[in-house]
Structure formats: C-alpha cells, structure tokens
Amino acid sequence: MKGKKTSTIVGFLAIISTLVFAACGEDSSVEVSSDQRDSGYDDELSSSSAKRTSVQTTFELGSCSYANENERLYVTDEDDYFTCSYSYADGFYTWKNSKKINSSSSYGQDCITVFANNGYEVVCVGDVTSSGSSPSSSSSVTHYTNVSDVWNGKMEKPVTDYIDGRNYMLIYTAEELAYFADQVTNKGETGLNAKLMQHIRLNPDNMVDENGNLLLSQSSLNEWTPIGGGTSSITYNGVFDGNGYVVSGIYVNKPAFERAGFIGTLGGTSASDSGHVLFLGIENSYVVGGDQVGGIVGRMNRAEVQQVFNRKSYVKGAEYVGGIVGYKNSGWLYYAYNSGMVVSSGNRASGIVGYNDNASTSVIVSYNVGFLIAPNKGRTAGVSTSTNSSKDCFYIDQSDRDIESNGAEQKSEYFMQGSDFVSTLNGLSYKNIWQLDNGNVNDGFPVFTWERIILK
C-alpha cells in the first residue's frame, strides 16, 4: 500500500481486519494444553506456544507477554510490523518495531502484507475509494504460514529461552536446526534442549514419492547428518520438543551408518543421561542407513519417545529398521504412528520399532499403516519384530504378505479410518490425544489433536 494516502488505507482497514480475523480463525497453530500432553514427566516437560493477538483498533498493539512472545503483528497504516520480544536489558516484554514490509501491487489489486505468528498473508482488496466507502469486492492470496524456507545448507545460531525449568534453543529456521545439530554432533553439547517454533523444511516438498523414489537429483539435495553423527560414539541426551511441528525433507543416504535417522542415538547408559523426543512429526523424508535405522531415531537407550509420527517417508536399512525407531534397547515409546514405507534389505522391518531388545518396556498405544518389506519370512511385523513387545497397538491388514503381530492387533483399513478406531485409541491412552484426520493430511487415518497443520 506504499504510495497510497493514509486516508485510503484507513478507509478499508476494517475490511482487512475482518479478513485477518478470519485467517486467524483458521489458524493451524493448535494450542497444546497441559491436559492434552501426556508424559511420565508431564509437569517437567510441558510446553507453551505463542497465541495470536487480536487488533481491536487501528493503533492498538494489545498486550505483549510470554503468551505471545515472538509473534509478529501488522497494526498501523505504516509499512512495518512489530514483534513481541523480551528485552534482557529492561527485563520485560515489549513490542519492537521491525524491518519494513515490502508492499505488493503484483496481484492487480490494492494489497497489504499482514504478518502473524511468523508467517504472512497478502490480503488484497479491490475497488477502494478515497472516501473510505466499503469495497465492492475482495479476495485474498494466502502463502505458506509457519513454514521455514528450504535449508540453504548453512547454519545460524538460534535464540534461547528458559522454559519450564530448562534452557531451550528456539528453532525457527532450517539454518537454526542445523546449528543445533552441529553443536550436539561436533561440539559435544549432547545435553542441549531444542523447541521447534515452526515447520522446518530441509529439502523441497516434492523430494520423494510414496514408493520411496527420489524425484530430485541427489546432487541438488541437502544431506542431513543424524544428530549425534549416526555412530555409537555420540548420544543425544537432551529434550527435543517438536512443539507440534514437522521436520520435512530429511535426506539421509548413509548405507554405512549403523544408527541412522533424524537422530542417530538417543539416550545413554543411565537414567541421568537419557534423552527425550516428543510432539514431533517427520514428513516427506528419505532415510537410508545400515543397521538400526529409524525415521526419527536410529537407536534409543534408556530414553523416552512419545507422541511422534512418521508420515509419507521412506526408511530403509539392512537390519533393525522401523518407521519411528530402528533399535530400542530400553526406555519408553508410546503414542506414535507411522504411514511411511519401511524396508529392510536383510532382516527385521517394522512399522514402529525395528527391534525391541527389552520387551518389559513395551511399545504402547501406537499404530502402523505404512507398507513393510523384508526378505526373511516372519521378520516383518506391524509394530515390532520382538515377541510380545507391544501393548495396545495396531497395524493395517496387508493380506498379501506375512506380517507378524507380536502382541499387536491387525485391523482393516475401513476400521482404522473411522471414528471407532479414534475412540479405541483414546480409550487406551491416558488422555484424549487422537482425532479423525479431518484435514486429510494422513490419508484418513487418525492424527494427534496437537498437530499444527501447514496452511497454504
């Protein structure tokens, strides 16, 4: 709206506010309340996220507090936006004026760029008159919200914050995620905590198809080194809180790695150095390693993985391959689902855990609908290849192949896409954390209530 008179902007600002409110009503940032998050460490690991702020009048910024920290808001008829930030010098939260907005006229209408919750929307209004009368028509052009740009291969140090008794690196970009991983893997900071603040894209969305075929040349892809390096020498022992967001486009192509995944090894040999991964999803990813390969974790020791998913990704290894975890030595894995393809070229492929070495710590209330492939008969399992290693778990009927149950129940596609299955999962879970896939992001199979849907 640059170059227009202020009176012109004020004349249709009410219409823009209405459109912004409507967009906020469709906000994908589902708040994760304390009664939705279940964990053996509920109080210790609980998380909060910024809420959108409503604008009541033209020049009213509204409150700026911890509840809406890092939120961006277009408020006035000036070409800039404000960010709710904590001032370490002054010791309180305040709205800070940020860089200029690049106004757009390429849409053939009068447009204004509205920033909110680290995303943006270009709102366009037609037939605006200087008298301030209502426009005769309106439309909007919506772009990705809450999604980082594709990783440029570089690193950038994230900001940190003290939340619920822990210091967290707040991850807004792929470059910041890469910095965090480098600190763990190469700088020995294995106890660092991270919290995602928006969806992270490491590679383009069309990197891999549903059959595991790469659609882009390998030379054009950003290769991800598993957090911890993918060997037994480094273990990640911190808290990685996905905060309801997704890491997509993970490209790991390390056939020699013995522990491959988004994270190589999670947790050490004692309770004091255990790791935690929670409220995290991976999507549209390609993870190939040697032994102990998982979509999220290659190997877990005395660790906790809960409320996670692997969606529409390709995971392959030689032995001990799982949609979520490759090899589970001990620890707790509960409330997970996999809809990605899992392939073992040698032995043991499972939807959730490739192999559970300690059946006393079972895989709990999880399900698999992903396609499973392993050459050895009896070594392909719906949830885990270990005998009696799952509890209250389910897998989809794949009648053309021999799938081991090992304590899990086989169900039809029809049942697993219905409300009865959601009720079953919620009845078995400590809290109601499952819901129908109303957004059709998981081919109609249940999703978590806390998942933040990517708006386009």
Tab-separated table of C-alpha atoms in Angstrom:
chain	number	residue	atom	x	y	z
A	1	MET	CA	0.000	0.000	0.000
A	2	LYS	CA	3.094	2.106	-0.257
A	3	GLY	CA	2.491	5.356	-2.092
A	4	LYS	CA	-1.212	5.466	-1.197
A	5	LYS	CA	-2.504	8.150	1.087
A	6	THR	CA	-3.133	7.275	4.714
A	7	SER	CA	-6.800	8.082	4.291
A	8	THR	CA	-7.072	5.391	1.631
A	9	ILE	CA	-5.664	2.747	3.964
A	10	VAL	CA	-7.842	3.762	6.878
A	11	GLY	CA	-10.827	3.578	4.587
A	12	PHE	CA	-10.553	-0.157	4.123
A	13	LEU	CA	-8.573	-1.130	7.214
A	14	ALA	CA	-11.714	-2.506	8.825
A	15	ILE	CA	-12.158	-4.878	5.879
A	16	ILE	CA	-8.563	-6.032	6.191
A	17	SER	CA	-9.022	-6.575	9.910
A	18	THR	CA	-12.047	-8.736	9.158
A	19	LEU	CA	-10.022	-10.839	6.715
A	20	VAL	CA	-7.160	-11.152	9.169
A	21	PHE	CA	-9.533	-12.270	11.912
A	22	ALA	CA	-10.948	-14.862	9.517
A	23	ALA	CA	-7.456	-16.103	8.719
A	24	CYS	CA	-6.642	-16.316	12.394
A	25	GLY	CA	-9.800	-18.327	12.894
A	26	GLU	CA	-8.332	-20.894	10.524
A	27	ASP	CA	-5.001	-20.870	12.377
A	28	SER	CA	-3.092	-24.121	12.148
A	29	SER	CA	-1.284	-23.423	15.393
A	30	VAL	CA	-3.342	-25.655	17.628
A	31	GLU	CA	-2.528	-24.883	21.226
A	32	VAL	CA	-1.194	-27.840	23.159
A	33	SER	CA	-2.771	-27.522	26.565
A	34	SER	CA	-1.475	-29.319	29.600
A	35	ASP	CA	-4.447	-31.690	29.597
A	36	GLN	CA	-3.587	-32.843	26.067
A	37	ARG	CA	0.063	-33.665	26.688
A	38	ASP	CA	0.713	-36.922	28.432
A	39	SER	CA	4.123	-37.853	29.719
A	40	GLY	CA	5.801	-39.518	32.637
A	41	TYR	CA	7.313	-36.081	33.019
A	42	ASP	CA	4.125	-34.026	32.490
A	43	ASP	CA	4.970	-31.116	34.755
A	44	GLU	CA	8.619	-31.126	33.848
A	45	LEU	CA	8.274	-31.243	30.065
A	46	SER	CA	5.110	-29.235	29.453
A	47	SER	CA	5.282	-26.642	26.691
A	48	SER	CA	3.510	-23.466	25.702
A	49	SER	CA	3.401	-21.555	22.449
A	50	ALA	CA	2.526	-18.087	21.316
A	51	LYS	CA	-1.099	-17.162	20.711
A	52	ARG	CA	-2.251	-14.832	18.003
A	53	THR	CA	-3.060	-11.323	19.164
A	54	SER	CA	-6.277	-9.612	18.076
A	55	VAL	CA	-6.251	-5.981	16.961
A	56	GLN	CA	-9.233	-4.076	18.329
A	57	THR	CA	-8.448	-0.637	16.886
A	58	THR	CA	-6.178	0.780	14.228
A	59	PHE	CA	-3.338	1.774	16.534
A	60	GLU	CA	-3.751	-0.724	19.366
A	61	LEU	CA	-0.964	-3.249	19.686
A	62	GLY	CA	-2.544	-5.135	22.556
A	63	SER	CA	-0.666	-6.988	25.265
A	64	CYS	CA	2.862	-8.236	24.807
A	65	SER	CA	3.763	-11.026	27.209
A	66	TYR	CA	5.235	-14.509	27.382
A	67	ALA	CA	1.975	-15.894	25.956
A	68	ASN	CA	2.542	-14.249	22.563
A	69	GLU	CA	6.312	-13.908	22.512
A	70	ASN	CA	7.901	-13.757	19.025
A	71	GLU	CA	4.530	-13.014	17.446
A	72	ARG	CA	4.547	-10.596	14.545
A	73	LEU	CA	1.681	-8.179	14.060
A	74	TYR	CA	0.805	-5.597	11.449
A	75	VAL	CA	-1.026	-2.873	13.317
A	76	THR	CA	-0.940	0.613	11.803
A	77	ASP	CA	-1.057	2.122	8.356
A	78	GLU	CA	2.734	2.326	8.404
A	79	ASP	CA	4.830	-0.061	6.323
A	80	ASP	CA	6.336	-2.041	9.175
A	81	TYR	CA	5.413	-4.697	11.684
A	82	PHE	CA	6.002	-5.258	15.351
A	83	THR	CA	7.402	-8.260	17.200
A	84	CYS	CA	6.614	-9.143	20.815
A	85	SER	CA	10.079	-9.633	22.308
A	86	TYR	CA	11.702	-9.976	25.689
A	87	SER	CA	14.167	-7.219	26.495
A	88	TYR	CA	17.030	-8.579	28.569
A	89	ALA	CA	18.235	-5.059	29.218
A	90	ASP	CA	14.909	-3.824	30.619
A	91	GLY	CA	13.618	-7.135	31.960
A	92	PHE	CA	10.147	-7.085	30.402
A	93	TYR	CA	8.260	-7.890	27.205
A	94	THR	CA	7.673	-5.124	24.692
A	95	TRP	CA	6.567	-4.619	21.089
A	96	LYS	CA	9.618	-3.877	18.961
A	97	ASN	CA	9.435	-2.226	15.574
A	98	SER	CA	10.903	-4.471	12.895
A	99	LYS	CA	12.062	-4.205	9.276
A	100	LYS	CA	9.934	-2.671	6.577
A	101	ILE	CA	7.312	-4.711	4.769
A	102	ASN	CA	7.626	-4.978	1.028
A	103	SER	CA	4.166	-3.998	-0.121
A	104	SER	CA	2.838	-5.740	-3.219
A	105	SER	CA	0.958	-4.493	-6.248
A	106	SER	CA	1.653	-7.524	-8.443
A	107	TYR	CA	-1.716	-9.061	-7.670
A	108	GLY	CA	-3.584	-6.489	-9.742
A	109	GLN	CA	-5.337	-5.078	-6.673
A	110	ASP	CA	-4.556	-2.939	-3.657
A	111	CYS	CA	-2.716	-5.312	-1.326
A	112	ILE	CA	-1.170	-5.233	2.091
A	113	THR	CA	1.113	-7.776	3.764
A	114	VAL	CA	-0.060	-8.904	7.188
A	115	PHE	CA	2.416	-10.696	9.446
A	116	ALA	CA	1.220	-13.028	12.199
A	117	ASN	CA	2.833	-15.843	14.133
A	118	ASN	CA	5.980	-15.944	11.984
A	119	GLY	CA	4.070	-16.447	8.769
A	120	TYR	CA	2.492	-13.961	6.395
A	121	GLU	CA	-0.561	-13.390	4.258
A	122	VAL	CA	-1.055	-10.977	1.394
A	123	VAL	CA	-4.561	-9.554	1.684
A	124	CYS	CA	-5.903	-7.815	-1.398
A	125	VAL	CA	-8.952	-5.542	-1.558
A	126	GLY	CA	-10.494	-4.234	-4.760
A	127	ASP	CA	-12.345	-1.014	-5.730
A	128	VAL	CA	-11.157	1.144	-2.850
A	129	THR	CA	-12.222	4.797	-2.895
A	130	SER	CA	-10.587	7.708	-1.122
A	131	SER	CA	-13.866	8.456	0.659
A	132	GLY	CA	-13.427	5.339	2.779
A	133	SER	CA	-16.506	3.562	1.489
A	134	SER	CA	-16.699	-0.206	1.652
A	135	PRO	CA	-15.060	-2.037	-1.249
A	136	SER	CA	-17.358	-3.678	-3.750
A	137	SER	CA	-15.330	-6.902	-3.818
A	138	SER	CA	-12.454	-8.540	-2.003
A	139	SER	CA	-10.162	-11.527	-2.258
A	140	SER	CA	-7.019	-12.830	-0.592
A	141	VAL	CA	-3.866	-14.582	-1.698
A	142	THR	CA	-2.553	-16.911	1.006
A	143	HIS	CA	1.013	-18.171	1.192
A	144	TYR	CA	2.663	-20.785	3.400
A	145	THR	CA	2.370	-19.901	7.060
A	146	ASN	CA	4.510	-21.240	9.870
A	147	VAL	CA	6.920	-22.929	7.445
A	148	SER	CA	10.609	-22.149	7.109
A	149	ASP	CA	12.296	-21.635	3.779
A	150	VAL	CA	14.119	-24.654	2.348
A	151	TRP	CA	17.509	-25.097	4.040
A	152	ASN	CA	20.311	-23.205	2.324
A	153	GLY	CA	22.949	-25.576	3.721
A	154	LYS	CA	24.275	-23.024	6.196
A	155	MET	CA	23.969	-22.602	9.979
A	156	GLU	CA	22.639	-19.788	12.124
A	157	LYS	CA	22.658	-19.553	15.897
A	158	PRO	CA	19.130	-19.579	17.381
A	159	VAL	CA	17.933	-17.582	20.354
A	160	THR	CA	17.490	-19.354	23.671
A	161	ASP	CA	14.840	-19.079	26.357
A	162	TYR	CA	14.293	-20.506	29.812
A	163	ILE	CA	11.042	-22.511	29.759
A	164	ASP	CA	9.667	-24.839	32.426
A	165	GLY	CA	12.989	-25.131	34.226
A	166	ARG	CA	15.143	-25.688	31.130
A	167	ASN	CA	17.061	-23.623	28.617
A	168	TYR	CA	15.851	-24.260	25.079
A	169	MET	CA	17.177	-23.260	21.691
A	170	LEU	CA	14.130	-21.915	19.850
A	171	ILE	CA	14.246	-23.217	16.276
A	172	TYR	CA	12.532	-21.055	13.646
A	173	THR	CA	14.578	-21.932	10.561
A	174	ALA	CA	16.373	-24.856	8.962
A	175	GLU	CA	19.637	-22.990	9.438
A	176	GLU	CA	18.994	-22.824	13.182
A	177	LEU	CA	18.176	-26.535	13.294
A	178	ALA	CA	21.475	-27.242	11.533
A	179	TYR	CA	23.327	-25.139	14.116
A	180	PHE	CA	21.705	-27.075	16.949
A	181	ALA	CA	22.642	-30.412	15.327
A	182	ASP	CA	26.229	-29.255	14.830
A	183	GLN	CA	26.532	-28.278	18.497
A	184	VAL	CA	25.423	-31.766	19.547
A	185	THR	CA	27.344	-33.753	16.953
A	186	ASN	CA	30.576	-31.814	16.542
A	187	LYS	CA	30.863	-29.620	19.629
A	188	GLY	CA	29.980	-32.224	22.259
A	189	GLU	CA	26.926	-30.357	23.593
A	190	THR	CA	24.904	-33.568	23.860
A	191	GLY	CA	22.559	-32.271	26.554
A	192	LEU	CA	21.204	-29.263	24.648
A	193	ASN	CA	17.423	-28.801	24.527
A	194	ALA	CA	15.548	-27.618	21.444
A	195	LYS	CA	11.999	-26.494	20.751
A	196	LEU	CA	10.627	-26.075	17.245
A	197	MET	CA	8.777	-22.805	16.682
A	198	GLN	CA	7.548	-23.517	13.161
A	199	HIS	CA	7.639	-26.228	10.496
A	200	ILE	CA	11.125	-26.865	9.131
A	201	ARG	CA	11.870	-27.814	5.516
A	202	LEU	CA	15.314	-29.264	4.849
A	203	ASN	CA	14.553	-30.050	1.203
A	204	PRO	CA	11.705	-29.279	-1.232
A	205	ASP	CA	8.316	-30.883	-0.594
A	206	ASN	CA	8.441	-32.977	-3.784
A	207	MET	CA	11.720	-34.726	-2.912
A	208	VAL	CA	10.374	-38.289	-2.648
A	209	ASP	CA	7.247	-40.124	-3.791
A	210	GLU	CA	5.104	-42.621	-1.847
A	211	ASN	CA	7.160	-45.553	-3.180
A	212	GLY	CA	10.448	-44.170	-1.934
A	213	ASN	CA	11.702	-42.913	-5.293
A	214	LEU	CA	13.731	-39.720	-5.238
A	215	LEU	CA	12.167	-37.172	-7.563
A	216	LEU	CA	15.084	-34.741	-7.426
A	217	SER	CA	18.740	-35.327	-8.277
A	218	GLN	CA	20.851	-36.306	-5.284
A	219	SER	CA	23.364	-33.576	-6.102
A	220	SER	CA	20.653	-30.954	-5.619
A	221	LEU	CA	19.631	-32.180	-2.153
A	222	ASN	CA	20.800	-31.024	1.258
A	223	GLU	CA	22.074	-34.123	3.040
A	224	TRP	CA	21.286	-34.345	6.745
A	225	THR	CA	23.758	-35.872	9.172
A	226	PRO	CA	21.838	-37.585	12.009
A	227	ILE	CA	22.003	-35.656	15.276
A	228	GLY	CA	24.814	-37.421	17.089
A	229	GLY	CA	26.539	-38.420	13.866
A	230	GLY	CA	24.994	-41.851	13.310
A	231	THR	CA	27.526	-43.863	15.310
A	232	SER	CA	27.736	-45.287	18.828
A	233	SER	CA	30.286	-42.726	19.987
A	234	ILE	CA	27.863	-39.804	20.447
A	235	THR	CA	24.458	-39.937	22.121
A	236	TYR	CA	21.890	-37.159	22.326
A	237	ASN	CA	20.680	-36.756	25.916
A	238	GLY	CA	18.625	-33.576	25.811
A	239	VAL	CA	14.958	-32.768	25.244
A	240	PHE	CA	13.831	-32.256	21.654
A	241	ASP	CA	10.333	-30.778	21.767
A	242	GLY	CA	8.714	-30.721	18.348
A	243	ASN	CA	6.023	-28.470	19.811
A	244	GLY	CA	3.501	-29.904	17.341
A	245	TYR	CA	5.551	-29.016	14.264
A	246	VAL	CA	7.002	-31.121	11.426
A	247	VAL	CA	10.507	-31.519	10.038
A	248	SER	CA	10.149	-32.400	6.357
A	249	GLY	CA	12.595	-33.220	3.599
A	250	ILE	CA	15.110	-35.075	5.765
A	251	TYR	CA	17.611	-36.647	3.359
A	252	VAL	CA	19.960	-39.205	4.910
A	253	ASN	CA	21.794	-41.505	2.496
A	254	LYS	CA	24.416	-43.239	4.654
A	255	PRO	CA	24.387	-47.007	4.000
A	256	ALA	CA	27.459	-47.394	6.235
A	257	PHE	CA	25.914	-45.656	9.248
A	258	GLU	CA	24.985	-48.104	11.993
A	259	ARG	CA	22.467	-45.701	13.528
A	260	ALA	CA	20.627	-43.526	11.052
A	261	GLY	CA	17.586	-41.285	11.442
A	262	PHE	CA	16.757	-37.687	12.212
A	263	ILE	CA	18.604	-38.509	15.456
A	264	GLY	CA	21.309	-41.166	15.451
A	265	THR	CA	21.379	-42.337	19.077
A	266	LEU	CA	19.007	-41.092	21.755
A	267	GLY	CA	19.922	-41.641	25.396
A	268	GLY	CA	22.938	-43.132	27.126
A	269	THR	CA	23.555	-45.949	29.565
A	270	SER	CA	21.985	-44.465	32.695
A	271	ALA	CA	18.826	-42.613	33.702
A	272	SER	CA	20.865	-39.447	34.247
A	273	ASP	CA	21.801	-39.184	30.558
A	274	SER	CA	18.534	-40.271	28.980
A	275	GLY	CA	17.066	-38.298	26.089
A	276	HIS	CA	13.521	-37.249	25.223
A	277	VAL	CA	11.738	-36.647	21.913
A	278	LEU	CA	8.125	-35.549	21.985
A	279	PHE	CA	5.370	-33.846	19.961
A	280	LEU	CA	7.375	-34.191	16.744
A	281	GLY	CA	6.494	-35.267	13.234
A	282	ILE	CA	8.640	-36.011	10.198
A	283	GLU	CA	7.222	-35.997	6.713
A	284	ASN	CA	8.224	-36.470	3.060
A	285	SER	CA	11.667	-37.689	4.074
A	286	TYR	CA	14.234	-40.205	2.821
A	287	VAL	CA	16.312	-42.030	5.438
A	288	VAL	CA	18.732	-44.783	4.349
A	289	GLY	CA	21.356	-46.355	6.604
A	290	GLY	CA	22.952	-49.654	7.580
A	291	ASP	CA	21.774	-51.364	10.768
A	292	GLN	CA	19.455	-49.688	13.301
A	293	VAL	CA	17.614	-47.229	11.086
A	294	GLY	CA	14.511	-45.299	12.119
A	295	GLY	CA	12.574	-42.383	10.708
A	296	ILE	CA	13.082	-40.367	13.889
A	297	VAL	CA	15.679	-42.294	15.954
A	298	GLY	CA	18.195	-44.904	14.838
A	299	ARG	CA	18.767	-46.352	18.305
A	300	MET	CA	17.314	-45.419	21.692
A	301	ASN	CA	18.785	-46.315	25.097
A	302	ARG	CA	17.020	-45.551	28.374
A	303	ALA	CA	15.171	-42.775	26.584
A	304	GLU	CA	11.636	-41.540	26.049
A	305	VAL	CA	9.897	-41.105	22.695
A	306	GLN	CA	6.241	-40.123	22.856
A	307	GLN	CA	3.573	-38.550	20.683
A	308	VAL	CA	5.534	-38.639	17.416
A	309	PHE	CA	4.806	-39.664	13.842
A	310	ASN	CA	6.458	-40.502	10.542
A	311	ARG	CA	4.244	-39.595	7.622
A	312	LYS	CA	4.762	-40.433	3.950
A	313	SER	CA	8.513	-41.019	4.262
A	314	TYR	CA	10.860	-43.751	3.036
A	315	VAL	CA	13.029	-45.565	5.616
A	316	LYS	CA	15.474	-48.286	4.582
A	317	GLY	CA	18.306	-50.233	6.203
A	318	ALA	CA	19.996	-53.614	6.323
A	319	GLU	CA	18.667	-54.794	9.690
A	320	TYR	CA	16.530	-53.429	12.547
A	321	VAL	CA	14.517	-50.878	10.588
A	322	GLY	CA	11.469	-49.069	11.976
A	323	GLY	CA	9.208	-46.249	10.918
A	324	ILE	CA	9.892	-44.452	14.212
A	325	VAL	CA	12.865	-46.201	15.904
A	326	GLY	CA	15.277	-48.710	14.443
A	327	TYR	CA	16.578	-50.449	17.568
A	328	LYS	CA	15.059	-49.917	21.002
A	329	ASN	CA	17.434	-51.110	23.699
A	330	SER	CA	15.312	-49.881	26.585
A	331	GLY	CA	13.224	-46.876	27.514
A	332	TRP	CA	9.660	-45.845	26.769
A	333	LEU	CA	7.991	-45.461	23.386
A	334	TYR	CA	4.305	-44.666	23.381
A	335	TYR	CA	1.659	-42.856	21.337
A	336	ALA	CA	3.170	-42.984	17.845
A	337	TYR	CA	2.031	-43.671	14.310
A	338	ASN	CA	3.723	-44.443	11.013
A	339	SER	CA	2.366	-44.142	7.478
A	340	GLY	CA	5.726	-44.268	5.722
A	341	MET	CA	7.319	-47.157	3.825
A	342	VAL	CA	9.796	-49.280	5.824
A	343	VAL	CA	12.257	-51.552	4.023
A	344	SER	CA	14.880	-53.979	5.335
A	345	SER	CA	17.282	-55.473	2.817
A	346	GLY	CA	18.375	-58.127	5.309
A	347	ASN	CA	16.276	-58.682	8.408
A	348	ARG	CA	13.546	-57.147	10.584
A	349	ALA	CA	11.321	-54.326	9.335
A	350	SER	CA	8.501	-52.942	11.493
A	351	GLY	CA	6.091	-50.058	11.369
A	352	ILE	CA	7.108	-48.547	14.707
A	353	VAL	CA	10.246	-50.285	16.105
A	354	GLY	CA	12.556	-52.490	14.089
A	355	TYR	CA	13.591	-54.438	17.164
A	356	ASN	CA	12.737	-54.072	20.849
A	357	ASP	CA	15.503	-55.637	22.890
A	358	ASN	CA	13.707	-55.092	26.183
A	359	ALA	CA	10.143	-56.345	25.933
A	360	SER	CA	9.420	-55.258	29.508
A	361	THR	CA	9.392	-51.678	28.219
A	362	SER	CA	6.807	-52.230	25.509
A	363	VAL	CA	5.685	-50.070	22.631
A	364	ILE	CA	2.357	-48.681	23.829
A	365	VAL	CA	-0.789	-47.387	22.041
A	366	SER	CA	0.706	-46.929	18.587
A	367	TYR	CA	-0.305	-47.927	15.082
A	368	ASN	CA	1.173	-48.543	11.641
A	369	VAL	CA	-0.425	-48.194	8.213
A	370	GLY	CA	2.839	-47.966	6.266
A	371	PHE	CA	3.966	-50.557	3.733
A	372	LEU	CA	6.556	-53.001	5.121
A	373	ILE	CA	9.163	-55.033	3.228
A	374	ALA	CA	11.728	-57.565	4.498
A	375	PRO	CA	13.104	-60.631	2.673
A	376	ASN	CA	13.006	-63.040	5.609
A	377	LYS	CA	9.630	-64.571	6.382
A	378	GLY	CA	8.470	-63.844	9.919
A	379	ARG	CA	10.794	-60.874	10.250
A	380	THR	CA	8.258	-58.285	9.122
A	381	ALA	CA	5.979	-57.018	11.870
A	382	GLY	CA	3.195	-54.498	12.094
A	383	VAL	CA	4.609	-52.727	15.140
A	384	SER	CA	7.719	-54.553	16.429
A	385	THR	CA	9.580	-57.697	15.377
A	386	SER	CA	10.207	-58.686	19.009
A	387	THR	CA	7.846	-61.236	20.581
A	388	ASN	CA	5.247	-59.716	22.935
A	389	SER	CA	6.906	-56.317	22.715
A	390	SER	CA	3.834	-54.183	22.051
A	391	LYS	CA	0.780	-53.341	24.089
A	392	ASP	CA	-2.492	-51.900	22.814
A	393	CYS	CA	-1.016	-51.420	19.328
A	394	PHE	CA	-2.483	-51.912	15.858
A	395	TYR	CA	-1.421	-52.397	12.245
A	396	ILE	CA	-3.238	-52.410	8.947
A	397	ASP	CA	-4.181	-55.624	7.187
A	398	GLN	CA	-1.660	-56.409	4.447
A	399	SER	CA	-3.143	-59.737	3.418
A	400	ASP	CA	-0.772	-60.325	0.520
A	401	ARG	CA	2.207	-60.748	2.873
A	402	ASP	CA	3.155	-62.483	6.107
A	403	ILE	CA	3.097	-59.840	8.873
A	404	GLU	CA	3.871	-60.783	12.471
A	405	SER	CA	1.651	-59.385	15.219
A	406	ASN	CA	3.860	-59.830	18.312
A	407	GLY	CA	1.109	-58.572	20.556
A	408	ALA	CA	-0.384	-56.001	18.175
A	409	GLU	CA	-3.811	-56.352	16.537
A	410	GLN	CA	-4.420	-56.413	12.825
A	411	LYS	CA	-7.270	-54.177	11.635
A	412	SER	CA	-8.886	-53.310	8.317
A	413	GLU	CA	-8.352	-50.024	6.522
A	414	TYR	CA	-12.057	-49.286	6.884
A	415	PHE	CA	-11.918	-49.616	10.663
A	416	MET	CA	-8.680	-47.658	11.062
A	417	GLN	CA	-10.087	-44.678	9.162
A	418	GLY	CA	-13.235	-44.469	11.261
A	419	SER	CA	-14.353	-42.845	14.477
A	420	ASP	CA	-14.454	-46.190	16.320
A	421	PHE	CA	-10.695	-46.517	15.944
A	422	VAL	CA	-10.175	-42.991	17.288
A	423	SER	CA	-12.351	-43.864	20.273
A	424	THR	CA	-10.360	-47.054	20.795
A	425	LEU	CA	-7.038	-45.190	20.782
A	426	ASN	CA	-8.297	-42.507	23.146
A	427	GLY	CA	-9.734	-45.142	25.465
A	428	LEU	CA	-6.338	-46.815	25.698
A	429	SER	CA	-4.390	-43.567	26.041
A	430	TYR	CA	-4.120	-41.701	29.294
A	431	LYS	CA	-5.707	-38.643	27.707
A	432	ASN	CA	-7.744	-37.880	24.580
A	433	ILE	CA	-4.911	-37.089	22.200
A	434	TRP	CA	-6.255	-38.660	18.982
A	435	GLN	CA	-8.757	-37.344	16.450
A	436	LEU	CA	-10.086	-38.020	12.951
A	437	ASP	CA	-7.983	-36.854	10.035
A	438	ASN	CA	-10.389	-34.104	9.054
A	439	GLY	CA	-7.642	-32.226	7.218
A	440	ASN	CA	-6.780	-35.278	5.092
A	441	VAL	CA	-3.073	-34.994	5.882
A	442	ASN	CA	-2.711	-38.703	6.758
A	443	ASP	CA	-4.909	-40.404	4.141
A	444	GLY	CA	-7.832	-40.523	6.562
A	445	PHE	CA	-6.039	-42.304	9.416
A	446	PRO	CA	-6.064	-40.803	12.953
A	447	VAL	CA	-3.818	-37.873	13.822
A	448	PHE	CA	-2.927	-36.162	17.078
A	449	THR	CA	-5.040	-33.316	18.404
A	450	TRP	CA	-1.943	-31.146	18.867
A	451	GLU	CA	-0.680	-31.354	15.285
A	452	ARG	CA	-0.165	-27.986	13.643
A	453	ILE	CA	-1.407	-28.173	10.067
A	454	ILE	CA	0.574	-26.346	7.375
A	455	LEU	CA	-1.624	-23.702	5.755
A	456	LYS	CA	-1.118	-22.961	2.083
